[in-house]
mmCIF file of C-alpha atoms in Angstrom:
data_model
loop_
_atom_site.group_PDB
_atom_site.id
_atom_site.type_symbol
_atom_site.label_atom_id
_atom_site.label_comp_id
_atom_site.label_asym_id
_atom_site.label_seq_id
_atom_site.Cartn_x
_atom_site.Cartn_y
_atom_site.Cartn_z
ATOM 1 C CA UNK D 1 27.973 23.187 17.185
ATOM 2 C CA UNK D 2 28.988 25.994 14.845
ATOM 3 C CA UNK D 3 27.031 28.990 13.622
ATOM 4 C CA UNK D 4 27.270 29.154 9.838
ATOM 5 C CA UNK D 5 26.160 32.037 7.643
ATOM 6 C CA UNK D 6 23.788 31.081 4.828
ATOM 7 C CA UNK D 7 23.037 34.113 2.668
ATOM 8 C CA UNK D 8 23.130 36.397 5.708
ATOM 9 C CA UNK D 9 21.162 34.034 8.003
ATOM 10 C CA UNK D 10 22.946 32.156 10.793
ATOM 11 C CA UNK D 11 22.100 28.477 11.339
ATOM 12 C CA UNK D 12 23.357 25.727 13.619
ATOM 13 C CA UNK D 13 25.559 23.284 11.712
ATOM 14 C CA UNK D 14 27.473 20.210 12.849
ATOM 15 C CA UNK D 15 30.473 18.894 10.916
ATOM 16 C CA UNK D 16 32.305 15.606 11.339
ATOM 17 C CA UNK D 17 35.389 17.449 12.556
ATOM 18 C CA UNK D 18 33.333 18.920 15.416
ATOM 19 C CA UNK D 19 31.572 15.641 16.185
ATOM 20 C CA UNK D 20 33.987 12.825 15.266
ATOM 21 C CA UNK D 21 32.988 9.217 14.804
ATOM 22 C CA UNK D 22 34.804 8.237 18.002
ATOM 23 C CA UNK D 23 32.498 10.506 20.023
ATOM 24 C CA UNK D 24 29.453 9.088 18.261
ATOM 25 C CA UNK D 25 30.544 5.564 19.203
ATOM 26 C CA UNK D 26 30.932 6.624 22.853
ATOM 27 C CA UNK D 27 27.451 8.172 22.919
ATOM 28 C CA UNK D 28 25.802 5.075 21.436
ATOM 29 C CA UNK D 29 27.856 2.490 23.329
ATOM 30 C CA UNK D 30 25.493 -0.069 24.797
ATOM 31 C CA UNK D 31 22.634 0.931 22.497
ATOM 32 C CA UNK D 32 20.977 -1.461 20.078
ATOM 33 C CA UNK D 33 19.888 0.364 16.948
ATOM 34 C CA UNK D 34 16.885 -1.458 15.472
ATOM 35 C CA UNK D 35 16.329 -0.368 11.872
ATOM 36 C CA UNK D 36 12.683 -1.037 11.053
ATOM 37 C CA UNK D 37 12.169 -1.359 7.314
ATOM 38 C CA UNK D 38 14.753 -2.282 4.684
ATOM 39 C CA UNK D 39 13.259 -0.467 1.716
ATOM 40 C CA UNK D 40 14.427 3.026 0.705
ATOM 41 C CA UNK D 41 16.464 4.486 3.592
ATOM 42 C CA UNK D 42 16.970 1.283 5.587
ATOM 43 C CA UNK D 43 19.832 -0.313 3.633
ATOM 44 C CA UNK D 44 21.970 2.808 3.320
ATOM 45 C CA UNK D 45 21.660 3.912 6.928
ATOM 46 C CA UNK D 46 22.004 0.463 8.466
ATOM 47 C CA UNK D 47 24.988 -0.598 6.340
ATOM 48 C CA UNK D 48 26.796 2.661 7.057
ATOM 49 C CA UNK D 49 26.132 2.285 10.787
ATOM 50 C CA UNK D 50 27.337 -1.318 10.694
ATOM 51 C CA UNK D 51 30.496 -0.376 8.802
ATOM 52 C CA UNK D 52 31.135 2.383 11.348
ATOM 53 C CA UNK D 53 31.062 -0.095 14.226
ATOM 54 C CA UNK D 54 27.621 0.396 15.770
ATOM 55 C CA UNK D 55 25.382 -2.359 17.127
ATOM 56 C CA UNK D 56 22.656 -2.608 14.467
ATOM 57 C CA UNK D 57 19.822 -5.052 13.893
ATOM 58 C CA UNK D 58 17.132 -5.096 11.194
ATOM 59 C CA UNK D 59 13.372 -5.579 11.514
ATOM 60 C CA UNK D 60 11.732 -6.638 8.270
ATOM 61 C CA UNK D 61 8.844 -8.808 7.130
ATOM 62 C CA UNK D 62 9.506 -11.984 5.183
ATOM 63 C CA UNK D 63 9.662 -11.542 1.418
ATOM 64 C CA UNK D 64 11.906 -10.074 -1.261
ATOM 65 C CA UNK D 65 13.104 -7.248 0.960
ATOM 66 C CA UNK D 66 13.957 -9.698 3.750
ATOM 67 C CA UNK D 67 15.931 -11.747 1.221
ATOM 68 C CA UNK D 68 17.770 -8.600 0.114
ATOM 69 C CA UNK D 69 18.782 -7.968 3.713
ATOM 70 C CA UNK D 70 20.181 -11.500 3.905
ATOM 71 C CA UNK D 71 22.210 -10.868 0.733
ATOM 72 C CA UNK D 72 23.572 -7.718 2.369
ATOM 73 C CA UNK D 73 24.961 -9.816 5.225
ATOM 74 C CA UNK D 74 22.262 -9.536 7.878
ATOM 75 C CA UNK D 75 21.828 -12.884 9.612
ATOM 76 C CA UNK D 76 18.345 -14.187 10.497
ATOM 77 C CA UNK D 77 18.034 -14.736 14.217
ATOM 78 C CA UNK D 78 21.211 -12.746 14.955
ATOM 79 C CA UNK D 79 20.984 -9.358 13.255
ATOM 80 C CA UNK D 80 17.807 -9.819 11.186
ATOM 81 C CA UNK D 81 14.417 -10.275 12.834
ATOM 82 C CA UNK D 82 10.716 -9.742 12.392
ATOM 83 C CA UNK D 83 9.556 -6.174 12.973
ATOM 84 C CA UNK D 84 8.106 -7.088 16.357
ATOM 85 C CA UNK D 85 11.279 -8.846 17.547
ATOM 86 C CA UNK D 86 13.491 -5.987 16.425
ATOM 87 C CA UNK D 87 11.275 -3.415 18.155
ATOM 88 C CA UNK D 88 11.465 -5.461 21.352
ATOM 89 C CA UNK D 89 15.256 -5.827 21.204
ATOM 90 C CA UNK D 90 16.108 -2.279 20.104
ATOM 91 C CA UNK D 91 16.864 0.513 22.549
ATOM 92 C CA UNK D 92 16.761 2.982 19.654
ATOM 93 C CA UNK D 93 13.960 2.107 17.243
ATOM 94 C CA UNK D 94 14.827 3.598 13.859
ATOM 95 C CA UNK D 95 11.538 3.812 11.980
ATOM 96 C CA UNK D 96 12.573 3.865 8.304
ATOM 97 C CA UNK D 97 9.343 2.530 6.850
ATOM 98 C CA UNK D 98 7.402 4.361 4.156
ATOM 99 C CA UNK D 99 4.819 6.834 5.471
ATOM 100 C CA UNK D 100 2.020 4.433 4.559
ATOM 101 C CA UNK D 101 3.749 1.506 6.276
ATOM 102 C CA UNK D 102 4.361 3.532 9.454
ATOM 103 C CA UNK D 103 0.616 3.944 9.876
ATOM 104 C CA UNK D 104 0.090 0.210 9.464
ATOM 105 C CA UNK D 105 2.920 -0.883 11.773
ATOM 106 C CA UNK D 106 2.543 1.857 14.401
ATOM 107 C CA UNK D 107 0.576 -0.298 16.908
ATOM 108 C CA UNK D 108 3.457 -2.822 16.912
ATOM 109 C CA UNK D 109 6.101 -0.128 17.288
ATOM 110 C CA UNK D 110 4.226 1.722 20.042
ATOM 111 C CA UNK D 111 3.797 -1.460 22.071
ATOM 112 C CA UNK D 112 7.576 -1.669 22.440
ATOM 113 C CA UNK D 113 8.225 2.033 23.137
ATOM 114 C CA UNK D 114 8.887 1.379 26.801
ATOM 115 C CA UNK D 115 10.220 4.003 29.182
ATOM 116 C CA UNK D 116 13.682 5.313 28.287
ATOM 117 C CA UNK D 117 13.769 4.052 24.704
ATOM 118 C CA UNK D 118 14.373 6.299 21.712
ATOM 119 C CA UNK D 119 12.198 6.582 18.606
ATOM 120 C CA UNK D 120 14.025 7.775 15.492
ATOM 121 C CA UNK D 121 12.644 8.947 12.154
ATOM 122 C CA UNK D 122 14.164 10.202 8.923
ATOM 123 C CA UNK D 123 11.029 12.114 7.963
ATOM 124 C CA UNK D 124 8.721 14.309 10.031
ATOM 125 C CA UNK D 125 5.503 13.160 8.333
ATOM 126 C CA UNK D 126 4.079 10.779 10.957
ATOM 127 C CA UNK D 127 4.748 13.090 13.910
ATOM 128 C CA UNK D 128 3.910 16.428 12.258
ATOM 129 C CA UNK D 129 0.458 15.274 11.195
ATOM 130 C CA UNK D 130 -0.141 12.851 14.066
ATOM 131 C CA UNK D 131 -3.672 14.199 14.453
ATOM 132 C CA UNK D 132 -4.237 12.383 11.148
ATOM 133 C CA UNK D 133 -1.700 9.546 11.389
ATOM 134 C CA UNK D 134 -2.379 8.609 15.016
ATOM 135 C CA UNK D 135 1.385 8.331 15.679
ATOM 136 C CA UNK D 136 1.482 9.907 19.129
ATOM 137 C CA UNK D 137 4.569 8.697 21.038
ATOM 138 C CA UNK D 138 4.597 8.072 24.802
ATOM 139 C CA UNK D 139 5.920 10.957 26.908
ATOM 140 C CA UNK D 140 8.666 8.905 28.611
ATOM 141 C CA UNK D 141 10.834 8.308 25.522
ATOM 142 C CA UNK D 142 13.107 10.405 23.320
ATOM 143 C CA UNK D 143 11.855 11.222 19.809
ATOM 144 C CA UNK D 144 14.525 12.340 17.348
ATOM 145 C CA UNK D 145 15.185 12.680 13.623
ATOM 146 C CA UNK D 146 18.017 12.731 11.112
ATOM 147 C CA UNK D 147 16.767 13.330 7.572
ATOM 148 C CA UNK D 148 19.301 12.730 4.766
ATOM 149 C CA UNK D 149 18.758 15.093 1.843
ATOM 150 C CA UNK D 150 18.663 12.368 -0.763
ATOM 151 C CA UNK D 151 17.745 8.766 -1.452
ATOM 152 C CA UNK D 152 18.941 5.819 0.593
ATOM 153 C CA UNK D 153 21.012 4.732 -2.404
ATOM 154 C CA UNK D 154 22.855 8.062 -2.293
ATOM 155 C CA UNK D 155 23.339 7.781 1.486
ATOM 156 C CA UNK D 156 25.268 4.581 0.801
ATOM 157 C CA UNK D 157 27.116 5.577 -2.380
ATOM 158 C CA UNK D 158 28.402 8.893 -0.997
ATOM 159 C CA UNK D 159 29.545 7.119 2.170
ATOM 160 C CA UNK D 160 31.480 4.572 0.111
ATOM 161 C CA UNK D 161 33.070 7.455 -1.810
ATOM 162 C CA UNK D 162 34.253 8.932 1.491
ATOM 163 C CA UNK D 163 32.012 11.974 1.134
ATOM 164 C CA UNK D 164 28.644 11.808 2.876
ATOM 165 C CA UNK D 165 25.199 13.231 2.243
ATOM 166 C CA UNK D 166 23.957 16.385 3.984
ATOM 167 C CA UNK D 167 21.249 15.782 6.591
ATOM 168 C CA UNK D 168 18.925 17.820 8.759
ATOM 169 C CA UNK D 169 18.392 16.939 12.422
ATOM 170 C CA UNK D 170 15.750 17.631 15.056
ATOM 171 C CA UNK D 171 14.686 16.672 18.566
ATOM 172 C CA UNK D 172 10.935 16.438 19.090
ATOM 173 C CA UNK D 173 10.955 15.049 22.625
ATOM 174 C CA UNK D 174 13.860 14.915 25.096
ATOM 175 C CA UNK D 175 12.933 12.661 28.008
ATOM 176 C CA UNK D 176 16.443 11.464 28.836
ATOM 177 C CA UNK D 177 18.189 14.816 28.603
ATOM 178 C CA UNK D 178 20.537 13.158 26.094
ATOM 179 C CA UNK D 179 18.354 13.209 22.985
ATOM 180 C CA UNK D 180 20.468 15.760 21.125
ATOM 181 C CA UNK D 181 23.671 13.769 21.592
ATOM 182 C CA UNK D 182 21.956 10.616 20.339
ATOM 183 C CA UNK D 183 20.621 12.520 17.333
ATOM 184 C CA UNK D 184 24.013 13.876 16.332
ATOM 185 C CA UNK D 185 25.741 10.559 16.979
ATOM 186 C CA UNK D 186 23.378 8.732 14.628
ATOM 187 C CA UNK D 187 23.733 11.538 12.087
ATOM 188 C CA UNK D 188 27.500 11.040 12.096
ATOM 189 C CA UNK D 189 27.097 7.258 12.214
ATOM 190 C CA UNK D 190 25.014 7.119 9.029
ATOM 191 C CA UNK D 191 27.747 9.105 7.272
ATOM 192 C CA UNK D 192 26.265 12.591 7.022
ATOM 193 C CA UNK D 193 28.553 15.130 5.356
ATOM 194 C CA UNK D 194 27.235 17.830 7.670
ATOM 195 C CA UNK D 195 24.074 18.259 9.733
ATOM 196 C CA UNK D 196 21.848 21.342 9.895
ATOM 197 C CA UNK D 197 19.156 22.013 12.478
ATOM 198 C CA UNK D 198 15.439 21.877 11.736
ATOM 199 C CA UNK D 199 12.173 20.823 13.392
ATOM 200 C CA UNK D 200 9.893 17.899 12.556
ATOM 201 C CA UNK D 201 7.303 20.327 11.178
ATOM 202 C CA UNK D 202 9.765 22.271 9.022
ATOM 203 C CA UNK D 203 11.350 19.109 7.647
ATOM 204 C CA UNK D 204 8.009 17.558 6.747
ATOM 205 C CA UNK D 205 6.632 20.646 5.002
ATOM 206 C CA UNK D 206 9.846 21.437 3.110
ATOM 207 C CA UNK D 207 10.267 17.792 2.089
ATOM 208 C CA UNK D 208 6.749 17.404 0.690
ATOM 209 C CA UNK D 209 7.023 20.770 -1.034
ATOM 210 C CA UNK D 210 10.358 19.804 -2.612
ATOM 211 C CA UNK D 211 9.131 16.425 -3.857
ATOM 212 C CA UNK D 212 6.082 17.974 -5.471
ATOM 213 C CA UNK D 213 8.084 20.985 -6.635
ATOM 214 C CA UNK D 214 11.614 21.393 -7.970
ATOM 215 C CA UNK D 215 12.839 17.885 -7.128
ATOM 216 C CA UNK D 216 10.239 15.904 -9.068
ATOM 217 C CA UNK D 217 6.780 17.303 -9.836
ATOM 218 C CA UNK D 218 7.701 20.749 -11.146
ATOM 219 C CA UNK D 219 10.820 19.599 -12.987
ATOM 220 C CA UNK D 220 8.879 16.890 -14.832
ATOM 221 C CA UNK D 221 6.169 19.411 -15.684
ATOM 222 C CA UNK D 222 8.714 21.924 -17.008
ATOM 223 C CA UNK D 223 10.675 19.355 -19.011
ATOM 224 C CA UNK D 224 7.588 17.820 -20.605
ATOM 225 C CA UNK D 225 6.158 21.268 -21.473
ATOM 226 C CA UNK D 226 9.346 22.368 -23.255
ATOM 227 C CA UNK D 227 9.757 19.008 -24.980
ATOM 228 C CA UNK D 228 6.157 19.131 -26.236
ATOM 229 C CA UNK D 229 6.491 22.680 -27.589
ATOM 230 C CA UNK D 230 9.655 21.751 -29.498
ATOM 231 C CA UNK D 231 8.038 18.606 -30.920
ATOM 232 C CA UNK D 232 4.868 20.518 -31.885
ATOM 233 C CA UNK D 233 7.066 22.901 -33.860
ATOM 234 C CA UNK D 234 8.793 20.242 -35.935
ATOM 235 C CA UNK D 235 11.859 19.375 -33.872
ATOM 236 C CA UNK D 236 12.828 15.692 -33.784
ATOM 237 C CA UNK D 237 12.618 13.651 -30.564
ATOM 238 C CA UNK D 238 16.426 13.521 -30.351
ATOM 239 C CA UNK D 239 16.800 17.271 -30.744
ATOM 240 C CA UNK D 240 13.955 18.090 -28.359
ATOM 241 C CA UNK D 241 15.315 15.721 -25.713
ATOM 242 C CA UNK D 242 18.901 16.928 -25.993
ATOM 243 C CA UNK D 243 17.907 20.586 -25.736
ATOM 244 C CA UNK D 244 15.489 19.911 -22.871
ATOM 245 C CA UNK D 245 17.001 17.168 -20.712
ATOM 246 C CA UNK D 246 20.380 15.850 -21.837
ATOM 247 C CA UNK D 247 22.257 19.158 -21.879
ATOM 248 C CA UNK D 248 20.719 20.086 -18.532
ATOM 249 C CA UNK D 249 21.599 16.858 -16.715
ATOM 250 C CA UNK D 250 24.884 15.931 -18.378
ATOM 251 C CA UNK D 251 26.503 19.319 -18.962
ATOM 252 C CA UNK D 252 24.978 22.131 -16.943
ATOM 253 C CA UNK D 253 23.793 20.563 -13.670
ATOM 254 C CA UNK D 254 27.248 19.304 -12.649
ATOM 255 C CA UNK D 255 28.628 22.791 -13.303
ATOM 256 C CA UNK D 256 26.064 24.822 -11.390
ATOM 257 C CA UNK D 257 26.038 22.181 -8.634
ATOM 258 C CA UNK D 258 29.750 22.806 -8.183
ATOM 259 C CA UNK D 259 29.903 26.554 -8.838
ATOM 260 C CA UNK D 260 26.380 27.983 -8.658
ATOM 261 C CA UNK D 261 23.887 29.360 -11.132
ATOM 262 C CA UNK D 262 25.472 32.805 -10.783
ATOM 263 C CA UNK D 263 28.705 31.312 -12.155
ATOM 264 C CA UNK D 264 26.749 29.620 -14.935
ATOM 265 C CA UNK D 265 25.167 32.910 -15.990
ATOM 266 C CA UNK D 266 28.559 34.641 -15.984
ATOM 267 C CA UNK D 267 30.210 31.921 -18.076
ATOM 268 C CA UNK D 268 27.747 31.167 -20.853
ATOM 269 C CA UNK D 269 27.474 32.761 -24.291
ATOM 270 C CA UNK D 270 26.208 36.330 -24.434
ATOM 271 C CA UNK D 271 23.121 35.111 -26.312
ATOM 272 C CA UNK D 272 22.301 32.522 -23.629
ATOM 273 C CA UNK D 273 23.131 34.999 -20.887
ATOM 274 C CA UNK D 274 20.793 37.700 -22.230
ATOM 275 C CA UNK D 275 17.958 35.251 -22.815
ATOM 276 C CA UNK D 276 18.292 33.614 -19.402
ATOM 277 C CA UNK D 277 18.304 36.960 -17.614
ATOM 278 C CA UNK D 278 15.271 38.170 -19.589
ATOM 279 C CA UNK D 279 13.197 35.010 -19.135
ATOM 280 C CA UNK D 280 13.966 34.016 -15.545
ATOM 281 C CA UNK D 281 11.574 36.733 -14.340
ATOM 282 C CA UNK D 282 8.531 35.576 -16.334
ATOM 283 C CA UNK D 283 9.168 31.957 -15.312
ATOM 284 C CA UNK D 284 9.507 32.993 -11.658
ATOM 285 C CA UNK D 285 6.317 35.062 -11.772
ATOM 286 C CA UNK D 286 4.367 32.241 -13.436
ATOM 287 C CA UNK D 287 5.636 29.531 -11.118
ATOM 288 C CA UNK D 288 5.669 31.232 -7.692
ATOM 289 C CA UNK D 289 1.849 31.276 -7.294
ATOM 290 C CA UNK D 290 1.821 27.537 -7.982
ATOM 291 C CA UNK D 291 4.528 26.965 -5.335
ATOM 292 C CA UNK D 292 2.601 29.137 -2.860
ATOM 293 C CA UNK D 293 -0.530 27.083 -3.486
ATOM 294 C CA UNK D 294 1.495 23.882 -3.096
ATOM 295 C CA UNK D 295 3.072 25.025 0.179
ATOM 296 C CA UNK D 296 -0.297 26.001 1.622
ATOM 297 C CA UNK D 297 -1.671 22.570 0.715
ATOM 298 C CA UNK D 298 1.292 20.870 2.389
ATOM 299 C CA UNK D 299 1.240 23.020 5.536
ATOM 300 C CA UNK D 300 -2.504 22.535 6.054
ATOM 301 C CA UNK D 301 -2.062 18.754 6.060
ATOM 302 C CA UNK D 302 -4.050 18.379 2.858
ATOM 303 C CA UNK D 303 -1.170 16.729 0.971
ATOM 304 C CA UNK D 304 -0.581 14.342 3.852
ATOM 305 C CA UNK D 305 -4.265 13.417 3.839
ATOM 306 C CA UNK D 306 -4.256 12.874 0.064
ATOM 307 C CA UNK D 307 -1.268 10.561 0.441
ATOM 308 C CA UNK D 308 -2.850 8.580 3.287
ATOM 309 C CA UNK D 309 -6.188 8.284 1.496
ATOM 310 C CA UNK D 310 -4.528 7.136 -1.731
ATOM 311 C CA UNK D 311 -2.326 4.576 -0.011
ATOM 312 C CA UNK D 312 -5.286 3.098 1.855
ATOM 313 C CA UNK D 313 -7.186 2.188 -1.324
ATOM 314 C CA UNK D 314 -7.111 -1.543 -2.076
ATOM 315 C CA UNK D 315 -6.329 -0.949 -5.760
ATOM 316 C CA UNK D 316 -3.727 1.773 -5.124
ATOM 317 C CA UNK D 317 -0.764 -0.245 -6.418
ATOM 318 C CA UNK D 318 -2.520 -1.094 -9.678
ATOM 319 C CA UNK D 319 -3.488 2.522 -10.281
ATOM 320 C CA UNK D 320 -0.019 3.749 -9.384
ATOM 321 C CA UNK D 321 1.613 1.356 -11.817
ATOM 322 C CA UNK D 322 -0.654 2.604 -14.628
ATOM 323 C CA UNK D 323 0.411 6.194 -13.952
ATOM 324 C CA UNK D 324 4.092 5.264 -13.752
ATOM 325 C CA UNK D 325 3.778 3.159 -16.908
ATOM 326 C CA UNK D 326 2.341 6.139 -18.792
ATOM 327 C CA UNK D 327 5.268 8.287 -17.634
ATOM 328 C CA UNK D 328 7.802 5.590 -18.499
ATOM 329 C CA UNK D 329 6.317 5.021 -21.949
ATOM 330 C CA UNK D 330 5.982 8.700 -22.872
ATOM 331 C CA UNK D 331 7.931 9.679 -25.966
ATOM 332 C CA UNK D 332 10.316 11.903 -23.998
ATOM 333 C CA UNK D 333 11.456 9.160 -21.614
ATOM 334 C CA UNK D 334 11.511 6.505 -24.329
ATOM 335 C CA UNK D 335 13.783 8.866 -26.269
ATOM 336 C CA UNK D 336 15.927 9.024 -23.121
ATOM 337 C CA UNK D 337 16.532 5.267 -23.330
ATOM 338 C CA UNK D 338 18.085 5.622 -26.776
ATOM 339 C CA UNK D 339 20.050 8.755 -25.863
ATOM 340 C CA UNK D 340 21.561 7.031 -22.814
ATOM 341 C CA UNK D 341 22.636 4.109 -24.994
ATOM 342 C CA UNK D 342 24.445 6.558 -27.278
ATOM 343 C CA UNK D 343 26.472 8.146 -24.503
ATOM 344 C CA UNK D 344 30.200 7.399 -24.999
ATOM 345 C CA UNK D 345 30.509 5.430 -21.761
ATOM 346 C CA UNK D 346 27.713 3.095 -22.928
ATOM 347 C CA UNK D 347 28.802 2.880 -26.559
ATOM 348 C CA UNK D 348 32.351 1.494 -26.516
#
């Protein structure tokens, strides 16, 4: 475990050179990793673990997702089971269900959390707010987490590229005295690029804040606001979209992802440079109070409660689809369909 300096703050970081795959295999030898749920994170993590030589089984209900698991090479009755069977067979139960599904399936999972087993999560939601979720694990098991910083699709694609996604890790409960080793071994096994230490509470609050903020909610709000102002002032959909979204995602994001926004500021035109420096302050000052309000709502458990209440409504799926349909059919994202078709790689 190395101490790395992040902007003057030291943090615990694990790299694959420090914790090689061979060591991970030794730590998890004899363990049966039961991946419960084959939706978002399940495929990426389980396929990477399987490719890396670990003993993995899947627990999934019958249906389209079960059929997808079969297509991915999981064999019913051998490596693919019902959720209950997989929980019974697994020594490490990897709960990769959606937050809403965890609440529903928790009684089944808990029944099979017998002494000495390990319960694994990739999100701190259920444990952090267990006064609301009811997910209180027995005291005689290990409870651990590895949380990839990206989608399950990216977990798989970066692994296949030989890279690996960054992940956070945490131990909530160490009954065996070996919980940390199991955590790091799984983190390496799923193909993490590097692992940085957190807690269940910190992961859950930062994750919900990020989803509602810069990763999805805030970025959509910013993009739509700028697009609307340009359109209201006579700019065409193509021009408004290119200046708002296309240049950002196709030109600038890859550059500041690789070199940093400081590099971007130093290497743009003097006009862009002056304007960006002048306007970043007003944007920061306008947005920070919203982020503070968001964080307070997350930390208090209010956002978790909103999510649980919404997911428990019988007509939730219908209402959700209406909201997503409105987003999908907005002029900005319909313009995106045409712009993507015009990209050189799609227009040969």
